[in-house]
Amino acid sequence: MKDVLIVGAGVTGSFIAKELSKYDLDVVVVERKSGPGLDQTKGCSGIIHPLQLPFGSLKSKLCLKGNAMMDAEAEELGFTFKRVGLILVATNVITFLAIPIIQLYFRLNGVVSKRLSKKKVLEMVPNVREDIWGGLFLPTAGVVNPVEMTASAIRFAKANGVEVHYDCEVTGIERKGEGFVVKTTKGDFEARCVINCAGLYADDIARMVGYEMTITPGKGTHIVFAERGFSNHLTVAIPLKPNKRTKGGGALIGFDGKPLWGPNLIDVDSKEDTSVKKEEIEGIIEKFSPLFKRRPEGVVAFYAGLRSIAGTDFVINQPVDGFINVAGIQSPGLTAAPAIAKMVIEMLSSRFEMKRKEDIKRPRWTRLSEMDDERIRKAIDENEDFGEIVCLCNMVSKAEIIKALEEGGCFDTVRHLTWAGMDCCKCHAEIMRIIEEKSGKVKKEIEESEIVW
Amino acid sequence: MVVVVGAGYAGISVAEKLREKGVEAKVYDMRGKGGELAEFAKIDELKEYYAKYIEKVDESEVEVIKGCVVSTNPFKVISPQGLEVKKEDGFFICTGAVDLTPAASEIYGKRVAGIYTLETAIRLLAMGKRIGNKVLVVARKEEDILKPLERYLVEKDFEVEVLLSKEPAEVYGSRRVERVEIGGESVSCDALVVYGGRIPFNPKNLKGKLAGNVVECTYDYEKVEKNVQSIMF
Ligand SMILES: Cc1cc2nc3c(=O)[nH]c(=O)nc-3n(C[C@H](O)[C@H](O)[C@H](O)COP(=O)(O)OP(=O)(O)OC[C@H]3O[C@@H](n4cnc5c(N)ncnc54)[C@H](O)[C@@H]3O)c2cc1C
């Protein structure tokens, strides 16, 4: 009998697993996809939000808390996190006059910001149009690669004893004594506690213990451009009227500095509908272009993600003794994940003794692209695969690709963890060759997996 | 010393020409000799089609050093032997071209398995992989390589349709490509190969004299050859 079974290795489940791995508990994670963070989490924008409206809601509180925790999390888990900051731009006199009020409102709710003159905005984002009025800078906004962040948490959890099963879908849950029997496509698991972090399918899982809820998918589309440096900050025009359902997206940047425009919010019928429509892309370009003198150069990719929406807020509760829902984790769930994990630990502390382990392991990524010459020499000395560059765009070596395969043998996982092949297709075939060489599973990669652009 | 970065057709030709002029150049390549021609050579129909160029590379006695040049000033090479940093006198950048991504080629719809750029498709075929069974090739512009490639795919029992079209395309499918809608038509297929054109492949922005496909951005090696000629004479 396990102590805790977590359904779903999205960012939420993975951070809970990571936090639980610090205690003397027997924890297992089951995930239906072939790697961590490949559903909703992969489709998100990767922004560590500085705030979430309305202040006072659960998602807002957890967002602020998660944001504040992020430097320590990145340090502990070894994922890349950059506080690039967000510039709210006043494009007309009305929003310009509103800036002091917005700033005061933010300050009263614990969010720091700095007023920017027109000159300063133009200095910070040289491509912004000359006829803007000014802006407000939110320095706590940051960027991550969501899959990397998730996988780093899973890697930490595994290093500290958590068991993780991929391609393992939960199909039923039955009560057994004080605990549960969780039926999966890879057999039955018994656990004292079940934590439902199944994202878009959290309603299905909740129903298995008799809790009624409905998750509706809200699609968000993005465009990734090639021109790094187009803006070095997240850039968003202050809306005349805020939308209650979405922050409205913006001219964002990805974890690697490439411009990332979007997302929009479109209600869709299917939890699999991550299709990108031409009109959506045109709509995004139309919406964000007016802020700039020109468009960023080169299109790299389009992608869409589905938010799991259950009403207006997160649903974190314990409807049945020992069964915890962490559901409806829409935006800003990525930002909130570390804080959600702490909250769930609190909820579990009445049930388990929660004894902290003495020796906690901290696995690291080794990234050639972040090493100086001396360290590169040393790395190659120790393992010559570091000297074999596979992806020149992002300076990724064969050694890093082989390492990434430990976190799930699929192409997408390798790409997101190592950043290889995120700019062009030059190394895609080579990555698959290495996957085949190491795991012999490339047939699956070609015929079933999500080798996608 | 003069350095040539890239040992594809252009790099080898440049080094040969330099040698004729009495200049010994060092040629580096992150993978080995031949560049993408080495991939083409593994596919009979393409081997025949590019025979002239493949032979030239094969016959060349220019020595290729395996190593990835990551910067020119200072000159830095990473290889399994380690990291070399030094100063070199002049550079020819012959790093070739890369296909535009599907998104840049106006491919919309579902991001499912089975969507390849022409370049990746060729590389996978050269590895002996099946990229699907019913292949739709969408080309945004004409490229002669598509004809021998089509012959090869037919020979290998793929069902193939090559569409030359500028219409935006939309991919449908749940886990893998199932059909593609393009120009009001629906084509059922399990692999989509996209050719939207090529752009220079020089991500590290190496500085020097650019030669060959990094300038021409094509699958037409006559143009690559002409470019090298115009630079070297
Ligand atoms: C377009 C978009 C943009 C966003 N941008 C941001 C942003 O910039 N910043 C931010 O903070 N947040 C953002 N979000 C929100 C963020 O992505 C989510 O809040 C977060 O990813 C939720 O993580 P999760 O782990 O709860 O869900 P998921 O990532 O969906 O994880 C759930 C996991 O459960 C698995 N699963 C489901 N059913 C089963 C089953 N039966 N058995 C086993 N496993 C199962 C799934 O495969 C999945 O991996 C965005 C969301 C979208 C859609």
CSV table of N, CA, C and O in Angstrom, one decimal, chain A residues 36-140:
chain,number,residue,atom,x,y,z
A,36,PRO,N,6.6,13.9,-18.6
A,36,PRO,CA,6.0,14.9,-17.8
A,36,PRO,C,5.5,16.1,-18.5
A,36,PRO,O,6.2,16.6,-19.5
A,37,GLY,N,4.4,16.7,-18.1
A,37,GLY,CA,4.0,18.0,-18.6
A,37,GLY,C,3.6,18.1,-20.0
A,37,GLY,O,3.7,19.2,-20.6
A,38,LEU,N,3.1,17.0,-20.6
A,38,LEU,CA,2.9,17.0,-22.0
A,38,LEU,C,1.4,17.4,-22.4
A,38,LEU,O,1.1,17.4,-23.6
A,39,ASP,N,0.6,17.7,-21.4
A,39,ASP,CA,-0.8,18.0,-21.8
A,39,ASP,C,-1.0,19.5,-21.7
A,39,ASP,O,-0.4,20.3,-22.4
A,40,GLN,N,-1.8,20.0,-20.7
A,40,GLN,CA,-2.1,21.4,-20.6
A,40,GLN,C,-0.8,22.2,-20.4
A,40,GLN,O,-0.6,23.3,-20.9
A,41,THR,N,0.1,21.6,-19.5
A,41,THR,CA,1.3,22.4,-19.2
A,41,THR,C,2.1,22.7,-20.4
A,41,THR,O,2.6,23.8,-20.5
A,42,LYS,N,2.3,21.8,-21.3
A,42,LYS,CA,3.0,22.0,-22.5
A,42,LYS,C,2.4,23.2,-23.4
A,42,LYS,O,3.1,23.9,-24.0
A,43,GLY,N,1.1,23.2,-23.4
A,43,GLY,CA,0.4,24.2,-24.2
A,43,GLY,C,0.4,25.6,-23.7
A,43,GLY,O,-0.2,26.5,-24.3
A,44,CYS,N,1.0,25.8,-22.5
A,44,CYS,CA,0.8,27.1,-21.9
A,44,CYS,C,1.9,28.1,-22.3
A,44,CYS,O,2.8,27.8,-23.1
A,45,SER,N,1.8,29.3,-21.8
A,45,SER,CA,2.7,30.4,-22.3
A,45,SER,C,4.0,30.4,-21.6
A,45,SER,O,5.0,31.1,-22.0
A,46,GLY,N,4.1,29.8,-20.4
A,46,GLY,CA,5.4,29.8,-19.7
A,46,GLY,C,5.7,31.1,-19.0
A,46,GLY,O,6.8,31.3,-18.6
A,47,ILE,N,4.7,31.8,-18.7
A,47,ILE,CA,4.9,33.1,-17.9
A,47,ILE,C,4.7,32.9,-16.4
A,47,ILE,O,3.7,32.2,-16.0
A,48,ILE,N,5.6,33.3,-15.7
A,48,ILE,CA,5.5,33.4,-14.2
A,48,ILE,C,4.8,34.7,-13.9
A,48,ILE,O,5.5,35.8,-14.0
A,49,HIS,N,3.5,34.7,-13.8
A,49,HIS,CA,2.8,35.9,-13.7
A,49,HIS,C,3.0,36.7,-12.4
A,49,HIS,O,3.2,36.2,-11.3
A,50,PRO,N,3.1,38.1,-12.5
A,50,PRO,CA,3.3,38.9,-11.4
A,50,PRO,C,2.0,39.0,-10.5
A,50,PRO,O,2.1,39.3,-9.3
A,51,LEU,N,0.9,38.8,-11.1
A,51,LEU,CA,-0.4,38.9,-10.3
A,51,LEU,C,-1.5,38.2,-11.1
A,51,LEU,O,-1.3,37.9,-12.3
A,52,GLN,N,-2.6,38.0,-10.4
A,52,GLN,CA,-3.8,37.5,-11.1
A,52,GLN,C,-5.0,38.2,-10.4
A,52,GLN,O,-5.1,38.3,-9.2
A,53,LEU,N,-5.9,38.6,-11.3
A,53,LEU,CA,-7.1,39.2,-10.8
A,53,LEU,C,-8.2,38.2,-10.7
A,53,LEU,O,-8.1,37.2,-11.4
A,54,PRO,N,-9.2,38.3,-9.9
A,54,PRO,CA,-9.4,39.3,-8.9
A,54,PRO,C,-8.6,39.0,-7.6
A,54,PRO,O,-8.5,37.9,-7.2
A,55,PHE,N,-7.9,40.0,-7.1
A,55,PHE,CA,-7.2,39.9,-5.8
A,55,PHE,C,-8.1,39.2,-4.8
A,55,PHE,O,-9.3,39.6,-4.7
A,56,GLY,N,-7.6,38.4,-4.0
A,56,GLY,CA,-8.4,37.7,-3.0
A,56,GLY,C,-8.9,36.4,-3.4
A,56,GLY,O,-9.3,35.6,-2.5
A,57,SER,N,-9.0,36.1,-4.7
A,57,SER,CA,-9.4,34.7,-5.1
A,57,SER,C,-8.3,33.8,-4.7
A,57,SER,O,-7.1,34.2,-4.5
A,58,LEU,N,-8.6,32.5,-4.7
A,58,LEU,CA,-7.6,31.5,-4.4
A,58,LEU,C,-6.5,31.5,-5.4
A,58,LEU,O,-5.3,31.5,-5.1
A,59,LYS,N,-6.9,31.6,-6.7
A,59,LYS,CA,-5.9,31.6,-7.8
A,59,LYS,C,-4.9,32.8,-7.7
A,59,LYS,O,-3.8,32.7,-8.0
A,60,SER,N,-5.5,33.9,-7.2
A,60,SER,CA,-4.7,35.1,-7.1
A,60,SER,C,-3.7,35.0,-6.0
A,60,SER,O,-2.5,35.3,-6.1
A,61,LYS,N,-4.2,34.5,-4.8
A,61,LYS,CA,-3.3,34.3,-3.7
A,61,LYS,C,-2.1,33.3,-4.0
A,61,LYS,O,-1.0,33.6,-3.7
A,62,LEU,N,-2.5,32.2,-4.6
A,62,LEU,CA,-1.5,31.2,-4.9
A,62,LEU,C,-0.6,31.7,-6.0
A,62,LEU,O,0.6,31.3,-6.0
A,63,CYS,N,-1.0,32.5,-6.9
A,63,CYS,CA,-0.2,33.1,-7.9
A,63,CYS,C,0.9,34.0,-7.3
A,63,CYS,O,2.1,33.8,-7.6
A,64,LEU,N,0.5,34.9,-6.4
A,64,LEU,CA,1.4,35.8,-5.7
A,64,LEU,C,2.4,35.0,-4.9
A,64,LEU,O,3.7,35.2,-5.0
A,65,LYS,N,1.9,34.0,-4.2
A,65,LYS,CA,2.8,33.2,-3.4
A,65,LYS,C,3.8,32.3,-4.3
A,65,LYS,O,5.0,32.3,-4.0
A,66,GLY,N,3.3,31.7,-5.3
A,66,GLY,CA,4.1,30.9,-6.2
A,66,GLY,C,5.1,31.8,-6.9
A,66,GLY,O,6.3,31.4,-7.0
A,67,ASN,N,4.8,33.0,-7.3
A,67,ASN,CA,5.7,33.9,-7.9
A,67,ASN,C,6.9,34.2,-7.0
A,67,ASN,O,8.1,34.1,-7.4
A,68,ALA,N,6.5,34.5,-5.7
A,68,ALA,CA,7.6,34.8,-4.8
A,68,ALA,C,8.5,33.6,-4.5
A,68,ALA,O,9.7,33.8,-4.1
A,69,MET,N,8.0,32.4,-4.6
A,69,MET,CA,8.8,31.2,-4.3
A,69,MET,C,9.7,30.8,-5.5
A,69,MET,O,10.5,29.9,-5.3
A,70,MET,N,9.5,31.4,-6.7
A,70,MET,CA,10.0,30.8,-7.9
A,70,MET,C,11.5,30.8,-8.0
A,70,MET,O,12.1,29.8,-8.5
A,71,ASP,N,12.2,31.8,-7.4
A,71,ASP,CA,13.7,31.8,-7.5
A,71,ASP,C,14.2,30.6,-6.7
A,71,ASP,O,15.1,29.9,-7.2
A,72,ALA,N,13.7,30.4,-5.5
A,72,ALA,CA,14.2,29.3,-4.7
A,72,ALA,C,13.9,27.9,-5.4
A,72,ALA,O,14.7,27.0,-5.3
A,73,GLU,N,12.7,27.8,-6.0
A,73,GLU,CA,12.3,26.6,-6.7
A,73,GLU,C,13.3,26.3,-7.8
A,73,GLU,O,13.8,25.2,-8.0
A,74,ALA,N,13.6,27.4,-8.6
A,74,ALA,CA,14.4,27.2,-9.8
A,74,ALA,C,15.8,26.8,-9.3
A,74,ALA,O,16.5,25.9,-9.9
A,75,GLU,N,16.3,27.4,-8.2
A,75,GLU,CA,17.5,27.0,-7.6
A,75,GLU,C,17.6,25.6,-7.1
A,75,GLU,O,18.5,24.8,-7.4
A,76,GLU,N,16.5,25.2,-6.4
A,76,GLU,CA,16.5,23.9,-5.9
A,76,GLU,C,16.4,22.8,-6.9
A,76,GLU,O,17.0,21.7,-6.9
A,77,LEU,N,15.6,23.1,-8.0
A,77,LEU,CA,15.3,22.0,-9.0
A,77,LEU,C,16.2,22.2,-10.2
A,77,LEU,O,16.3,21.2,-11.0
A,78,GLY,N,16.8,23.3,-10.4
A,78,GLY,CA,17.8,23.5,-11.5
A,78,GLY,C,17.1,23.7,-12.8
A,78,GLY,O,17.6,23.4,-13.9
A,79,PHE,N,15.9,24.4,-12.8
A,79,PHE,CA,15.4,24.8,-14.1
A,79,PHE,C,15.7,26.3,-14.4
A,79,PHE,O,15.9,27.0,-13.5
A,80,THR,N,15.6,26.6,-15.7
A,80,THR,CA,15.9,28.0,-16.0
A,80,THR,C,14.7,28.9,-15.8
A,80,THR,O,13.6,28.6,-16.3
A,81,PHE,N,15.0,30.0,-15.1
A,81,PHE,CA,13.9,30.9,-14.8
A,81,PHE,C,14.5,32.3,-14.9
A,81,PHE,O,15.5,32.6,-14.2
A,82,LYS,N,13.9,33.2,-15.7
A,82,LYS,CA,14.4,34.5,-15.8
A,82,LYS,C,13.3,35.5,-15.5
A,82,LYS,O,12.2,35.5,-16.1
A,83,ARG,N,13.6,36.4,-14.6
A,83,ARG,CA,12.6,37.5,-14.3
A,83,ARG,C,12.8,38.6,-15.3
A,83,ARG,O,13.6,39.6,-15.0
A,84,VAL,N,12.2,38.5,-16.4
A,84,VAL,CA,12.4,39.5,-17.5
A,84,VAL,C,11.5,40.7,-17.3
A,84,VAL,O,11.8,41.8,-17.8
A,85,GLY,N,10.5,40.6,-16.4
A,85,GLY,CA,9.6,41.8,-16.2
A,85,GLY,C,8.6,42.0,-17.3
A,85,GLY,O,8.8,41.6,-18.4
A,86,LEU,N,7.5,42.6,-16.9
A,86,LEU,CA,6.4,42.9,-17.8
A,86,LEU,C,6.2,44.4,-17.9
A,86,LEU,O,6.1,45.1,-16.8
A,87,ILE,N,6.0,44.9,-19.1
A,87,ILE,CA,5.7,46.3,-19.3
A,87,ILE,C,4.3,46.4,-19.7
A,87,ILE,O,3.9,45.9,-20.7
A,88,LEU,N,3.5,47.1,-18.9
A,88,LEU,CA,2.1,47.4,-19.3
A,88,LEU,C,2.2,48.8,-20.0
A,88,LEU,O,2.7,49.8,-19.4
A,89,VAL,N,1.8,48.8,-21.2
A,89,VAL,CA,2.0,50.0,-22.0
A,89,VAL,C,0.7,50.8,-22.2
A,89,VAL,O,-0.3,50.2,-22.5
A,90,ALA,N,0.7,52.1,-21.9
A,90,ALA,CA,-0.5,52.9,-22.1
A,90,ALA,C,-0.4,53.4,-23.5
A,90,ALA,O,0.6,54.1,-23.9
A,91,THR,N,-1.4,53.0,-24.3
A,91,THR,CA,-1.3,53.4,-25.8
A,91,THR,C,-2.2,54.6,-26.0
A,91,THR,O,-2.2,55.1,-27.2
A,92,ASN,N,-2.9,55.1,-25.0
A,92,ASN,CA,-3.8,56.2,-25.2
A,92,ASN,C,-3.9,57.0,-23.9
A,92,ASN,O,-3.4,56.6,-22.9
A,93,VAL,N,-4.5,58.2,-24.0
A,93,VAL,CA,-4.5,59.1,-22.9
A,93,VAL,C,-5.3,58.5,-21.7
A,93,VAL,O,-4.9,58.7,-20.5
A,94,ILE,N,-6.3,57.8,-22.0
A,94,ILE,CA,-7.2,57.2,-20.9
A,94,ILE,C,-6.4,56.2,-20.1
A,94,ILE,O,-6.3,56.3,-18.9
A,95,THR,N,-5.7,55.3,-20.7
A,95,THR,CA,-5.0,54.3,-20.0
A,95,THR,C,-3.8,54.9,-19.3
A,95,THR,O,-3.3,54.5,-18.2
A,96,PHE,N,-3.2,56.0,-20.0
A,96,PHE,CA,-2.1,56.7,-19.4
A,96,PHE,C,-2.5,57.3,-18.0
A,96,PHE,O,-1.8,57.2,-17.0
A,97,LEU,N,-3.7,58.0,-18.0
A,97,LEU,CA,-4.1,58.6,-16.8
A,97,LEU,C,-4.5,57.6,-15.7
A,97,LEU,O,-4.5,57.9,-14.6
A,98,ALA,N,-4.8,56.4,-16.2
A,98,ALA,CA,-5.2,55.3,-15.2
A,98,ALA,C,-4.0,54.7,-14.5
A,98,ALA,O,-4.1,54.1,-13.5
A,99,ILE,N,-2.8,55.0,-15.0
A,99,ILE,CA,-1.6,54.3,-14.5
A,99,ILE,C,-1.4,54.5,-13.0
A,99,ILE,O,-1.2,53.5,-12.2
A,100,PRO,N,-1.5,55.7,-12.5
A,100,PRO,CA,-1.3,55.9,-11.0
A,100,PRO,C,-2.3,55.1,-10.2
A,100,PRO,O,-2.0,54.5,-9.1
A,101,ILE,N,-3.6,55.0,-10.7
A,101,ILE,CA,-4.6,54.3,-10.0
A,101,ILE,C,-4.3,52.8,-10.0
A,101,ILE,O,-4.4,52.1,-9.0
A,102,ILE,N,-3.9,52.3,-11.2
A,102,ILE,CA,-3.5,50.9,-11.3
A,102,ILE,C,-2.4,50.6,-10.4
A,102,ILE,O,-2.4,49.6,-9.7
A,103,GLN,N,-1.4,51.5,-10.4
A,103,GLN,CA,-0.2,51.2,-9.5
A,103,GLN,C,-0.6,51.2,-8.0
A,103,GLN,O,-0.1,50.3,-7.3
A,104,LEU,N,-1.5,52.1,-7.6
A,104,LEU,CA,-1.9,52.1,-6.2
A,104,LEU,C,-2.7,50.8,-5.9
A,104,LEU,O,-2.5,50.2,-4.9
A,105,TYR,N,-3.5,50.4,-6.8
A,105,TYR,CA,-4.3,49.2,-6.7
A,105,TYR,C,-3.4,48.0,-6.5
A,105,TYR,O,-3.6,47.1,-5.7
A,106,PHE,N,-2.4,47.9,-7.4
A,106,PHE,CA,-1.4,46.8,-7.3
A,106,PHE,C,-0.7,46.9,-5.9
A,106,PHE,O,-0.5,45.8,-5.3
A,107,ARG,N,-0.3,48.1,-5.5
A,107,ARG,CA,0.5,48.2,-4.3
A,107,ARG,C,-0.3,47.7,-3.1
A,107,ARG,O,0.2,47.0,-2.2
A,108,LEU,N,-1.6,48.2,-3.1
A,108,LEU,CA,-2.4,47.8,-1.9
A,108,LEU,C,-2.6,46.3,-1.9
A,108,LEU,O,-2.9,45.7,-0.8
A,109,ASN,N,-2.4,45.6,-3.0
A,109,ASN,CA,-2.5,44.1,-3.0
A,109,ASN,C,-1.1,43.4,-3.0
A,109,ASN,O,-1.0,42.3,-3.4
A,110,GLY,N,-0.1,44.2,-2.7
A,110,GLY,CA,1.2,43.6,-2.5
A,110,GLY,C,2.0,43.4,-3.8
A,110,GLY,O,3.0,42.6,-3.8
A,111,VAL,N,1.7,44.1,-4.9
A,111,VAL,CA,2.5,43.9,-6.1
A,111,VAL,C,3.2,45.1,-6.4
A,111,VAL,O,2.7,46.2,-6.5
A,112,VAL,N,4.6,45.0,-6.5
A,112,VAL,CA,5.4,46.2,-6.8
A,112,VAL,C,5.4,46.5,-8.2
A,112,VAL,O,5.3,45.6,-9.1
A,113,SER,N,5.4,47.8,-8.6
A,113,SER,CA,5.5,48.2,-10.0
A,113,SER,C,6.3,49.5,-10.0
A,113,SER,O,6.4,50.2,-9.0
A,114,LYS,N,6.7,49.9,-11.2
A,114,LYS,CA,7.4,51.1,-11.3
A,114,LYS,C,6.9,51.8,-12.5
A,114,LYS,O,6.7,51.3,-13.6
A,115,ARG,N,6.6,53.1,-12.4
A,115,ARG,CA,6.1,53.9,-13.5
A,115,ARG,C,7.2,54.2,-14.5
A,115,ARG,O,8.3,54.5,-14.1
A,116,LEU,N,6.9,54.1,-15.8
A,116,LEU,CA,7.8,54.4,-16.8
A,116,LEU,C,7.4,55.5,-17.7
A,116,LEU,O,6.2,55.6,-18.1
A,117,SER,N,8.3,56.4,-18.0
A,117,SER,CA,8.0,57.5,-18.9
A,117,SER,C,8.0,56.9,-20.3
A,117,SER,O,8.5,55.8,-20.6
A,118,LYS,N,7.4,57.7,-21.2
A,118,LYS,CA,7.4,57.3,-22.6
A,118,LYS,C,8.8,57.0,-23.1
A,118,LYS,O,9.1,56.0,-23.7
A,119,LYS,N,9.7,57.9,-22.7
A,119,LYS,CA,11.1,57.7,-23.2
A,119,LYS,C,11.7,56.4,-22.7
A,119,LYS,O,12.4,55.7,-23.4
A,120,LYS,N,11.4,56.1,-21.4
A,120,LYS,CA,11.9,54.9,-20.8
A,120,LYS,C,11.4,53.6,-21.5
A,120,LYS,O,12.1,52.7,-21.8
A,121,VAL,N,10.0,53.7,-21.8
A,121,VAL,CA,9.4,52.5,-22.5
A,121,VAL,C,10.1,52.3,-23.8
A,121,VAL,O,10.5,51.2,-24.2
A,122,LEU,N,10.3,53.4,-24.6
A,122,LEU,CA,10.9,53.3,-25.9
A,122,LEU,C,12.4,52.8,-25.8
A,122,LEU,O,12.9,52.0,-26.6
A,123,GLU,N,13.0,53.1,-24.7
A,123,GLU,CA,14.4,52.6,-24.5
A,123,GLU,C,14.4,51.1,-24.2
A,123,GLU,O,15.2,50.4,-24.7
A,124,MET,N,13.4,50.7,-23.4
A,124,MET,CA,13.4,49.3,-23.0
A,124,MET,C,12.9,48.4,-24.1
A,124,MET,O,13.3,47.3,-24.2
A,125,VAL,N,12.0,48.9,-24.9
A,125,VAL,CA,11.5,48.1,-26.0
A,125,VAL,C,11.6,49.0,-27.3
A,125,VAL,O,10.6,49.6,-27.7
A,126,PRO,N,12.7,49.0,-27.9
A,126,PRO,CA,13.0,49.9,-29.0
A,126,PRO,C,12.0,49.7,-30.2
A,126,PRO,O,11.7,50.6,-30.9
A,127,ASN,N,11.3,48.6,-30.3
A,127,ASN,CA,10.4,48.3,-31.4
A,127,ASN,C,9.0,48.8,-31.1
A,127,ASN,O,8.1,48.8,-32.0
A,128,VAL,N,8.8,49.4,-29.9
A,128,VAL,CA,7.4,49.9,-29.6
A,128,VAL,C,7.2,51.1,-30.4
A,128,VAL,O,8.1,51.9,-30.7
A,129,ARG,N,5.9,51.4,-30.7
A,129,ARG,CA,5.6,52.5,-31.5
A,129,ARG,C,5.8,53.8,-30.8
A,129,ARG,O,5.7,53.9,-29.6
A,130,GLU,N,6.1,54.9,-31.5
A,130,GLU,CA,6.5,56.1,-30.9
A,130,GLU,C,5.4,56.9,-30.3
A,130,GLU,O,5.6,57.7,-29.4
A,131,ASP,N,4.1,56.5,-30.7
A,131,ASP,CA,3.0,57.3,-30.2
A,131,ASP,C,2.4,56.8,-28.9
A,131,ASP,O,1.2,57.1,-28.6
A,132,ILE,N,3.1,55.9,-28.2
A,132,ILE,CA,2.6,55.5,-26.9
A,132,ILE,C,2.7,56.6,-25.9
A,132,ILE,O,3.5,57.5,-26.1
A,133,TRP,N,2.1,56.4,-24.7
A,133,TRP,CA,2.1,57.5,-23.7
A,133,TRP,C,3.0,57.2,-22.5
A,133,TRP,O,3.5,58.1,-21.9
A,134,GLY,N,3.2,56.0,-22.2
A,134,GLY,CA,4.1,55.7,-21.0
A,134,GLY,C,3.7,54.2,-20.6
A,134,GLY,O,3.1,53.5,-21.4
A,135,GLY,N,4.2,53.9,-19.4
A,135,GLY,CA,3.9,52.5,-19.0
A,135,GLY,C,4.2,52.2,-17.5
A,135,GLY,O,4.5,53.1,-16.8
A,136,LEU,N,3.9,51.0,-17.2
A,136,LEU,CA,4.1,50.5,-15.8
A,136,LEU,C,4.9,49.2,-15.9
A,136,LEU,O,4.6,48.3,-16.6
A,137,PHE,N,6.0,49.1,-15.1
A,137,PHE,CA,6.9,48.0,-15.1
A,137,PHE,C,6.6,47.1,-13.9
A,137,PHE,O,6.7,47.5,-12.8
A,138,LEU,N,6.4,45.8,-14.2
A,138,LEU,CA,6.2,44.8,-13.1
A,138,LEU,C,7.4,43.9,-13.2
A,138,LEU,O,7.5,42.9,-13.9
A,139,PRO,N,8.4,44.2,-12.3
A,139,PRO,CA,9.7,43.4,-12.4
A,139,PRO,C,9.6,42.0,-12.0
A,139,PRO,O,10.5,41.2,-12.3
A,140,THR,N,8.5,41.6,-11.3
A,140,THR,CA,8.5,40.2,-10.8
A,140,THR,C,8.0,39.2,-11.9
A,140,THR,O,8.1,38.0,-11.6
